[in-house]
Tab-separated table of C-alpha atoms and ligand atoms in Angstrom:
chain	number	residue	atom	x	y	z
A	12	UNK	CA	119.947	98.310	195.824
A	13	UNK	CA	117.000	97.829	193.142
A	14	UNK	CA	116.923	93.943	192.375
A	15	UNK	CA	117.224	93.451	188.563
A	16	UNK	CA	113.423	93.203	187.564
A	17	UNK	CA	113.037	97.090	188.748
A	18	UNK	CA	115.801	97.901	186.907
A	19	UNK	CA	114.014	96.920	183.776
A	20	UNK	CA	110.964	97.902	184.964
A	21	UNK	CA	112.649	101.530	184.712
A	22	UNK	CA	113.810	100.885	181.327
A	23	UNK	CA	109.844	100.874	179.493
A	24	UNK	CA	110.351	100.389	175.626
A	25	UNK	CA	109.512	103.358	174.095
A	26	UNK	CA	109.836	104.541	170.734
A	27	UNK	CA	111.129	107.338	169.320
A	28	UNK	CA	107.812	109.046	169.058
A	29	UNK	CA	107.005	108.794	172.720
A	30	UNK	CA	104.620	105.467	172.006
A	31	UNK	CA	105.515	102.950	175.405
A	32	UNK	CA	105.025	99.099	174.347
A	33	UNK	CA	102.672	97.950	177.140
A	34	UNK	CA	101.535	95.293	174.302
A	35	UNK	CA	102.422	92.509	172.534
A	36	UNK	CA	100.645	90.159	170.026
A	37	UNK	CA	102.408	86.777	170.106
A	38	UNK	CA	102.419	84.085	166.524
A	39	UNK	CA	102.358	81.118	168.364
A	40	UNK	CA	102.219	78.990	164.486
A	41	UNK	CA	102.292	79.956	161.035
A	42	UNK	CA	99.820	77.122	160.319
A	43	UNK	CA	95.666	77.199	160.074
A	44	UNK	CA	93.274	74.746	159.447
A	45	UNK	CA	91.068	77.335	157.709
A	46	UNK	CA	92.642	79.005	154.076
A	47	UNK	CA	90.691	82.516	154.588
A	48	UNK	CA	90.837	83.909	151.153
A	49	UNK	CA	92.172	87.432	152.430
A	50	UNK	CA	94.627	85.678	154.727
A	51	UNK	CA	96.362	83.082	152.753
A	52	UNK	CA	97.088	81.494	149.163
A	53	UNK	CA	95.360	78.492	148.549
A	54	UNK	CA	98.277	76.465	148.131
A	55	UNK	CA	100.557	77.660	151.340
A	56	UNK	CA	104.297	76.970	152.150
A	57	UNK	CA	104.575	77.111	155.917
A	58	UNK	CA	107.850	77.302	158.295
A	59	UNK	CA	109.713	73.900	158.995
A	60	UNK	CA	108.483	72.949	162.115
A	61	UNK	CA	112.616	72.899	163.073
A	62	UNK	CA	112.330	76.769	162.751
A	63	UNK	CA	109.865	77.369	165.551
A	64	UNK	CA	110.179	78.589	168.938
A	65	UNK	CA	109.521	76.008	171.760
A	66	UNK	CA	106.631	76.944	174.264
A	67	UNK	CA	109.109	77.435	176.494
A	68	UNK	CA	110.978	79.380	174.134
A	69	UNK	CA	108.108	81.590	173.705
A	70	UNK	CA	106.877	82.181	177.461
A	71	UNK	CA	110.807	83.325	178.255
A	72	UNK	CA	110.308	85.642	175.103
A	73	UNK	CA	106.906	86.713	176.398
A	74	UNK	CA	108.276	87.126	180.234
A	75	UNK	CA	111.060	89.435	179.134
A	76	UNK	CA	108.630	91.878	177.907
A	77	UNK	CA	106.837	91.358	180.783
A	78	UNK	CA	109.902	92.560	182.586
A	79	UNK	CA	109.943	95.628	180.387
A	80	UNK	CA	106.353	96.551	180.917
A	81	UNK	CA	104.085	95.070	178.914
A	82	UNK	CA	100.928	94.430	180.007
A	83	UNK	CA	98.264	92.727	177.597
A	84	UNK	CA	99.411	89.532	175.681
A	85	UNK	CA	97.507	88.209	172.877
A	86	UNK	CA	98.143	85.021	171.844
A	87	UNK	CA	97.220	84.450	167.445
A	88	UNK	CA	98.419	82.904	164.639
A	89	UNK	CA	97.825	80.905	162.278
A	90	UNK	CA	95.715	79.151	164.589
A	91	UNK	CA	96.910	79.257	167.626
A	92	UNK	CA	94.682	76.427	169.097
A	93	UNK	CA	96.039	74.305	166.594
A	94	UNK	CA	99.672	74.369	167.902
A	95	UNK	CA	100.265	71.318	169.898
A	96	UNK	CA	100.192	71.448	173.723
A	97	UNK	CA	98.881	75.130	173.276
A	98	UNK	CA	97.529	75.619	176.671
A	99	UNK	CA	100.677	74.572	178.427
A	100	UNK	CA	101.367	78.382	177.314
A	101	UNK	CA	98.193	79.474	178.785
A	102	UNK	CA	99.046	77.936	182.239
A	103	UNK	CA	102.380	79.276	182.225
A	104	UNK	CA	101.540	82.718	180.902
A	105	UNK	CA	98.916	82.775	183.930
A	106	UNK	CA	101.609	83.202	186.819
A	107	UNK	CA	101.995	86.778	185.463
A	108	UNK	CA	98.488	87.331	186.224
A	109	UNK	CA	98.480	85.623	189.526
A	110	UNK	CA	101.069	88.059	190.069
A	111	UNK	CA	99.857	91.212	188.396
A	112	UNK	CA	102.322	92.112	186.342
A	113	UNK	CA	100.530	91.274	183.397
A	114	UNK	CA	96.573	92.568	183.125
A	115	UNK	CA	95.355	90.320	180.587
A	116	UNK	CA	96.105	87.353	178.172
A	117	UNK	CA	93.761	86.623	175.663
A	118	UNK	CA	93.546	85.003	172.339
A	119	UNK	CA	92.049	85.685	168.112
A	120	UNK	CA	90.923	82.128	167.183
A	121	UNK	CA	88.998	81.256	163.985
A	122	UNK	CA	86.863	79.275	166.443
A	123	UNK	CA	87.721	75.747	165.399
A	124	UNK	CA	88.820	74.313	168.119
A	125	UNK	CA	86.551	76.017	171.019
A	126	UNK	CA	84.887	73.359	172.182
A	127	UNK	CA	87.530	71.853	173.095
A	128	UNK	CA	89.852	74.179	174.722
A	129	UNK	CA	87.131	76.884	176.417
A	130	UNK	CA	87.069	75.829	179.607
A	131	UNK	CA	90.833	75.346	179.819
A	132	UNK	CA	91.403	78.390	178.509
A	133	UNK	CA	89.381	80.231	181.259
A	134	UNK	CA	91.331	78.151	183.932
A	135	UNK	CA	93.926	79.598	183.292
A	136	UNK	CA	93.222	83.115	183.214
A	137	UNK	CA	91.705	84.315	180.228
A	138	UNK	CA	88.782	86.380	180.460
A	139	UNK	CA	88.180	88.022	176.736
A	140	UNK	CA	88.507	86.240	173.661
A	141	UNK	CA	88.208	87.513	169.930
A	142	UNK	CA	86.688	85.311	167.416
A	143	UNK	CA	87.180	85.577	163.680
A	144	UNK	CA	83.641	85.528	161.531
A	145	UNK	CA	82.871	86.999	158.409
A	146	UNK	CA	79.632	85.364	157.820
A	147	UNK	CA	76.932	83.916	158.968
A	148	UNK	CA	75.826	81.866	156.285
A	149	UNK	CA	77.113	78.522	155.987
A	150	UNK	CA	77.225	78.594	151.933
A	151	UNK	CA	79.246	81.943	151.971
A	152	UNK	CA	81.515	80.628	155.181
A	153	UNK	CA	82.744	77.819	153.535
A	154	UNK	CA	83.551	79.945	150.397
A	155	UNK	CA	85.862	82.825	152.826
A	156	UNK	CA	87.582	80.170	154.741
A	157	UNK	CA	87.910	77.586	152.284
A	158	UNK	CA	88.156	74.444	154.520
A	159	UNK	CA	85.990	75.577	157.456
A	160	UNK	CA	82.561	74.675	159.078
A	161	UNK	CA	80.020	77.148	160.410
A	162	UNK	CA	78.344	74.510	162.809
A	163	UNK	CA	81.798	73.509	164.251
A	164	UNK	CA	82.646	77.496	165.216
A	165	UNK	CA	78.910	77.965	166.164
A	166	UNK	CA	79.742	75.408	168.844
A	167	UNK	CA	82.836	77.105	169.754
A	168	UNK	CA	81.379	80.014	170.770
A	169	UNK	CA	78.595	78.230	172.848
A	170	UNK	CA	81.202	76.293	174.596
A	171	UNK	CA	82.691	79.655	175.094
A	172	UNK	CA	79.938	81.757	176.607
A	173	UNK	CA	79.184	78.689	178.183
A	174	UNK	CA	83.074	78.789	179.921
A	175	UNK	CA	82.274	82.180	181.058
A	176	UNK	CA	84.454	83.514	177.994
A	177	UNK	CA	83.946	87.441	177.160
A	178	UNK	CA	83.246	87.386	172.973
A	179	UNK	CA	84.308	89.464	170.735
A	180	UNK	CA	83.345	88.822	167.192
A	181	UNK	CA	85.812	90.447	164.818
A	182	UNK	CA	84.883	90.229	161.384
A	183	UNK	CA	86.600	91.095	157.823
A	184	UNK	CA	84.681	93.602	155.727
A	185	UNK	CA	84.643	92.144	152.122
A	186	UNK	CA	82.867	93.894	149.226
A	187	UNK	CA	80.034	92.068	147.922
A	188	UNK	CA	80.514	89.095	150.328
A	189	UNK	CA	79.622	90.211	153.788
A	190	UNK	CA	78.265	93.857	152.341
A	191	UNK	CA	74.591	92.879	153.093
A	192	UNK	CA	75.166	91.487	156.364
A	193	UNK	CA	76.662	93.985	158.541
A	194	UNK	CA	73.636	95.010	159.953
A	195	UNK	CA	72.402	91.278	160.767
A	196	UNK	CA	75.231	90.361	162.277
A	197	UNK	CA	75.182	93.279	164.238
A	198	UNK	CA	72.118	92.365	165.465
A	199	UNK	CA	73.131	88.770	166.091
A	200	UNK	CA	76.434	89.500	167.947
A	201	UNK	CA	74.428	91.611	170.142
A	202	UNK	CA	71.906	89.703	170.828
A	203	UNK	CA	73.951	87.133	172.330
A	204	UNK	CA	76.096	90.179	174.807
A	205	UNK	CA	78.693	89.981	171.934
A	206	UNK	CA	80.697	93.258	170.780
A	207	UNK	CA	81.049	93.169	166.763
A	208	UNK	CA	84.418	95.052	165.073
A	209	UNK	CA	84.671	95.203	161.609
A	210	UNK	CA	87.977	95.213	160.077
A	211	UNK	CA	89.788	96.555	156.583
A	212	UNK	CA	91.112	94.387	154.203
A	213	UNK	CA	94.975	95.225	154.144
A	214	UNK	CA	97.273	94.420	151.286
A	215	UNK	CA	99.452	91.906	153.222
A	216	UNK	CA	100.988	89.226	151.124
A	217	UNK	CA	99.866	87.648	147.631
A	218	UNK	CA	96.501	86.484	147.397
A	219	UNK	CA	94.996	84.679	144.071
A	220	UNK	CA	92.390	87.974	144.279
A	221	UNK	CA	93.038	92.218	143.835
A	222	UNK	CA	92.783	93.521	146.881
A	223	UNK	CA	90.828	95.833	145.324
A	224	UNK	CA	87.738	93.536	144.831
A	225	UNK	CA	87.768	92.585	148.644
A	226	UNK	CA	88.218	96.343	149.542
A	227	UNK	CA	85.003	97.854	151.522
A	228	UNK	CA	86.109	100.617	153.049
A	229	UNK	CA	84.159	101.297	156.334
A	230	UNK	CA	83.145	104.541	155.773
A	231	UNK	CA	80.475	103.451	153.525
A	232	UNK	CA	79.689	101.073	156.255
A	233	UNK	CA	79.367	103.517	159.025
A	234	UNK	CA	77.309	105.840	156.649
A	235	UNK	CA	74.839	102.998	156.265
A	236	UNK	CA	74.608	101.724	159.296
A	237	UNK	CA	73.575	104.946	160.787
A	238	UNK	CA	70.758	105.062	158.164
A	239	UNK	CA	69.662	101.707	160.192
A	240	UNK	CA	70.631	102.720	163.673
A	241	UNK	CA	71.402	105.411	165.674
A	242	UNK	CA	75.474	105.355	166.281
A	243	UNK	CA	76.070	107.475	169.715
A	244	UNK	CA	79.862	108.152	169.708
A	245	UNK	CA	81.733	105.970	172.536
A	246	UNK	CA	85.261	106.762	174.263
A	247	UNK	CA	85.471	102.842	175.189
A	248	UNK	CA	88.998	101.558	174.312
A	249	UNK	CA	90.109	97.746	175.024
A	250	UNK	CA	94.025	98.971	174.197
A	251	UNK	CA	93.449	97.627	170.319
A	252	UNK	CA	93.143	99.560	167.497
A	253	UNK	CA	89.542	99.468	167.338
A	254	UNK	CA	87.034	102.782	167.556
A	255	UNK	CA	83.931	101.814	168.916
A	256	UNK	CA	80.376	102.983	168.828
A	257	UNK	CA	77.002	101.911	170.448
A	258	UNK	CA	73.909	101.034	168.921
A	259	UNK	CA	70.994	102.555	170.764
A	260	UNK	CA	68.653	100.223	169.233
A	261	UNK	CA	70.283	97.124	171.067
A	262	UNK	CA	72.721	98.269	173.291
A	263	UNK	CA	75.755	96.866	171.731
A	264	UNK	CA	79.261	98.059	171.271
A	265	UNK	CA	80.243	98.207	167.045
A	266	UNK	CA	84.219	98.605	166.363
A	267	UNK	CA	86.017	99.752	163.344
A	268	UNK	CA	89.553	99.120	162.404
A	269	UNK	CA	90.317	101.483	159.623
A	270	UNK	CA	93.864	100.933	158.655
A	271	UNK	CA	93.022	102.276	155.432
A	272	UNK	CA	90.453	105.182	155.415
A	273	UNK	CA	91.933	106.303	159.158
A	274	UNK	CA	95.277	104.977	160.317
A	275	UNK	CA	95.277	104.726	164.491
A	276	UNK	CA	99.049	104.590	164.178
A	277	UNK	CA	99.860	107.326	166.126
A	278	UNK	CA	98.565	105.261	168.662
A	279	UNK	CA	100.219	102.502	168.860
A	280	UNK	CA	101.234	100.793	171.803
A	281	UNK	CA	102.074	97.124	170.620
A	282	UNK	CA	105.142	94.981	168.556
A	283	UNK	CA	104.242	91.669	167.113
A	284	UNK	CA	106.408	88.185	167.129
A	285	UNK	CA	106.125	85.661	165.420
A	286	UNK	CA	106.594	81.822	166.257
A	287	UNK	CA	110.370	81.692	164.880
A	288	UNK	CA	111.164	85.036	167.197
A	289	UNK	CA	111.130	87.079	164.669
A	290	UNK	CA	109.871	90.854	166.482
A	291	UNK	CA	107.760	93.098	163.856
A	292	UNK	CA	107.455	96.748	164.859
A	293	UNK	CA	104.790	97.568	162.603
A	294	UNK	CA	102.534	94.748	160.857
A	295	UNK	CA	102.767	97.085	157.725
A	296	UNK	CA	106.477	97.323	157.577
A	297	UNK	CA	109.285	94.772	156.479
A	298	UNK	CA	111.694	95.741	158.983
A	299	UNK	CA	112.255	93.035	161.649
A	300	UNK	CA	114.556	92.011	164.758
A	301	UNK	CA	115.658	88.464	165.613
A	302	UNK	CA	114.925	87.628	168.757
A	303	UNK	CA	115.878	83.884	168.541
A	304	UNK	CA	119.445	84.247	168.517
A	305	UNK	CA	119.389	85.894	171.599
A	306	UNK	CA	117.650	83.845	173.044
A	307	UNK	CA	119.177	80.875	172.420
A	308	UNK	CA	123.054	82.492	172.685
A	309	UNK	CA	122.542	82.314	176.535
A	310	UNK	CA	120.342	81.876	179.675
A	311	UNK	CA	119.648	85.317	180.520
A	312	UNK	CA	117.438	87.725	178.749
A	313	UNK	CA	121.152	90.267	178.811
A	314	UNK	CA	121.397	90.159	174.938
A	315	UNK	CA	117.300	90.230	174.375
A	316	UNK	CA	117.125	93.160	176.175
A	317	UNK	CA	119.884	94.838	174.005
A	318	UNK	CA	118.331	93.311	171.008
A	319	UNK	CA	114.687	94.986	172.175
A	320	UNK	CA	116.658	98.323	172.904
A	321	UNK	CA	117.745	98.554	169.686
A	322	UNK	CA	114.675	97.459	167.752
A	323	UNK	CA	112.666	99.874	169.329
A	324	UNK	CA	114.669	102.908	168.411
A	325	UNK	CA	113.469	101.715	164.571
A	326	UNK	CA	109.242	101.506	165.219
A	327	UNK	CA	108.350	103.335	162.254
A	328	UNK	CA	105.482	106.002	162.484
A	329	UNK	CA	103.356	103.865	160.706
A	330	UNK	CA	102.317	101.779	158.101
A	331	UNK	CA	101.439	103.103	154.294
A	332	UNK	CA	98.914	100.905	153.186
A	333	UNK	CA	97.164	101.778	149.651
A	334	UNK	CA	94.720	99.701	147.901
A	335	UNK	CA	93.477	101.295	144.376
A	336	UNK	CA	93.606	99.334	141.280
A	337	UNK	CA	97.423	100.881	139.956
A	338	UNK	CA	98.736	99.710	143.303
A	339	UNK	CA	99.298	95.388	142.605
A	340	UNK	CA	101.893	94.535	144.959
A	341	UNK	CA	101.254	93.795	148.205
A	342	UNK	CA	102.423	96.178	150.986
A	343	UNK	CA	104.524	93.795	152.544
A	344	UNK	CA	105.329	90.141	151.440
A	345	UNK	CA	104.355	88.244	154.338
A	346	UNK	CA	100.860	87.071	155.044
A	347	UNK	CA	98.790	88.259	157.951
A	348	UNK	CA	98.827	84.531	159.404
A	349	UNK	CA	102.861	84.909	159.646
A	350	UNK	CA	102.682	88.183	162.108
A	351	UNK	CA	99.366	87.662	164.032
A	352	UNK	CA	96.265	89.934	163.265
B	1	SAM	N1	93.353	82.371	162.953
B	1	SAM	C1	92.944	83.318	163.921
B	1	SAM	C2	91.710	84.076	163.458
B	1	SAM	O1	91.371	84.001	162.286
B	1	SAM	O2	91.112	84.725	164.300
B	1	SAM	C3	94.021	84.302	164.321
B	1	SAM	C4	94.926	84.833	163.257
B	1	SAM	S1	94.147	85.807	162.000
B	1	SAM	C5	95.523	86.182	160.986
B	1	SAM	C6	93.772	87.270	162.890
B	1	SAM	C7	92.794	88.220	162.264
B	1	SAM	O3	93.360	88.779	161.111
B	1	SAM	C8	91.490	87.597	161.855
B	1	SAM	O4	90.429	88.339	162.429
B	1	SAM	C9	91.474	87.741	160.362
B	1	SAM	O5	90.181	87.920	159.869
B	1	SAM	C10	92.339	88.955	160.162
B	1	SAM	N2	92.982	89.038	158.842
B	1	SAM	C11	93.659	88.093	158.169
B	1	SAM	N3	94.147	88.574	157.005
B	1	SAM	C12	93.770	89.871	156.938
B	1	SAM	C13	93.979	90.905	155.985
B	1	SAM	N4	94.679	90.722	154.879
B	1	SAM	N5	93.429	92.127	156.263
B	1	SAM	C14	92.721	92.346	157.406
B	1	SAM	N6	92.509	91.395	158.341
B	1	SAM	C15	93.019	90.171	158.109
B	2	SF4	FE1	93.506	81.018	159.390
B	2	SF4	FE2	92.814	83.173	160.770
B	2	SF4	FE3	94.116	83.407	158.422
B	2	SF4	FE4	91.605	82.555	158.422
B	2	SF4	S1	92.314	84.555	159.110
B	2	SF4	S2	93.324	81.634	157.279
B	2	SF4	S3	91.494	81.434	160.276
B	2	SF4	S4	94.923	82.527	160.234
């Protein structure tokens, strides 16, 4: 008789376009101590703390999809180093890679709080982190995040490499704020072994700006940067969205995430949840499951697993973001620091 974990290891979750969830990117907090001007509002209303998940509550979460085969975890936010008692996540998470049913945990992090947690963080398990930077100048830094501090995430990522912590550096494309960068950070990312992805803006949630005046869309990047480099085609894939290139000039890998000017939906592999339980099918789309009732309603994972076999059967083909000038609302309410980038 199959015990009940191969049972669910026989029941996958896959949608009705033949796309298997072997991925999930986990909101541990709503709450940042950065106010990234694409991200967030200035002035930000976050979730009563009464709302969220428990740690606990969100390694059980985690573990049942674990149990249904997924295999890559990314912890985000928010912040997700600013949650309290964070890395008693971490440790527990780690037992699934002692064991092998999971292949990876890693983390996005604005870089903050580095220092602090890098070696803890490769204790217990991870191996690849991505870290959030737009800019390298200190002036223009302060300006994109608001309340952060280029020194203090410049740390970070020492006391990362220095942990033994993969890097990648994912930053936001923004017209006429990073425009005249990209090919210096490039060079800087690579220079210290770290891969670079560059990102679309996407219309997610009201911002005091148009989306339209942030919008660089990476075409035009890619078209210069080959006027600077020579771009050889690469078939590397981390399981993200990202398509990646190499530079011949420095040996470096250079991503693009294009929800806009090329949509990767039709590959997607991954659900998002956010701190409160709340499971996302598509970051684009409004459409949502609670997973907290379930959860709470009883001490097996029974009634999440009928909750996940439902939601699945409603992962929508994709996403329809649009940014153009006649287009003012956003393409879903919720900011990107609610779902997790
Ligand atoms: N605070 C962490 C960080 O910044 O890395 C993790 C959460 S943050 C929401 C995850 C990623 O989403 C970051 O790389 C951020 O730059 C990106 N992001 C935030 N808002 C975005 C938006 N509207 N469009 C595209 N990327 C966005
Ligand atoms: Fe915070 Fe990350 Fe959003 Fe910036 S992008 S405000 S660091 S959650």
């Amino acid at each position: 008789m199959p015990g009940a974990h191969e049972l669910l290891m026989e029941r996958p979750l896959i949608d009705p376009f033949g796309r298997q969830i072997s991925y999930i990117r986990v909101s541990v907090t709503d709450r940042c101590d950065f106010r990234c001007v694409y991200c967030m509002s200035e002035d930000m209303t976050f979730l009563p703390k009464r709302d969220l998940l428990t740690l606990e509550e969100l390694d059980r979460l985690c573990s049942a999809f674990v149990a249904r085969g997924t295999r890559k975890i990314r912890i985000t936010g928010g912040e997700p180093l600013v949650r309290r008692n964070i890395m008693t996540l971490f440790a527990s998470l780690s037992r699934h890679l002692d064991s092998g049913a999971l292949e990876e945990v890693t983390v996005t992090t604005n870089g903050s709080q580095l220092a602090r947690y890098a070696k803890e963080l490769y204790s217990h398990g991870v191996r690849r982190i991505n870290v959030s930077l737009d800019t390298l100048d200190p002036g223009k830094f302060r300006e994109v995040t608001r309340w952060g501090d280029l020194s203090t995430v410049m740390k970070g990522i020492d006391a990362a490499q220095n942990a033994g912590l993969k890097i990648k550096i994912n930053a936001v494309a923004l017209k006429d704020v990073n425009e005249g960068e990209i090919s210096s950070m490039i060079r800087w990312a690579h220079g210290r072994a770290m891969d670079m992805t560059f990102i679309e803006v996407m219309p997610l949630g009201e911002i005091e700006t148009q989306r339209a005046d942030q919008y660089l869309p990476l075409t035009q990047v890619q078209a210069r940067l080959s006027d600077e480099f020579t771009l050889q085609a690469s078939d590397y894939q981390t399981g993200g969205p990202a398509r990646y290139v190499m530079v011949k000039e420095t040996g470096g890998r250079v991503g693009f995430i294009t929800p806009l000017t090329h949509n990767f939906c039709e590959s997607c592999n991954r659900v998002r949840i956010t701190c409160t339980g709340t499971l996302y099918m598509c970051l684009g789309q409004e459409d949502a499951a609670d997973l907290r009732g379930p959860l709470r309603a009883s001490d097996n994972n029974d009634l999440i697993n009928e909750c996940l076999d439902q939601a699945i059967l409603r992962k929508p083909k994709g996403h329809d973001f649009v940014i153009d000038r006649a287009t003012s609302r956003p393409a879903v309410g919720r900011h990107m620091n609610v779902t997790g980038g």
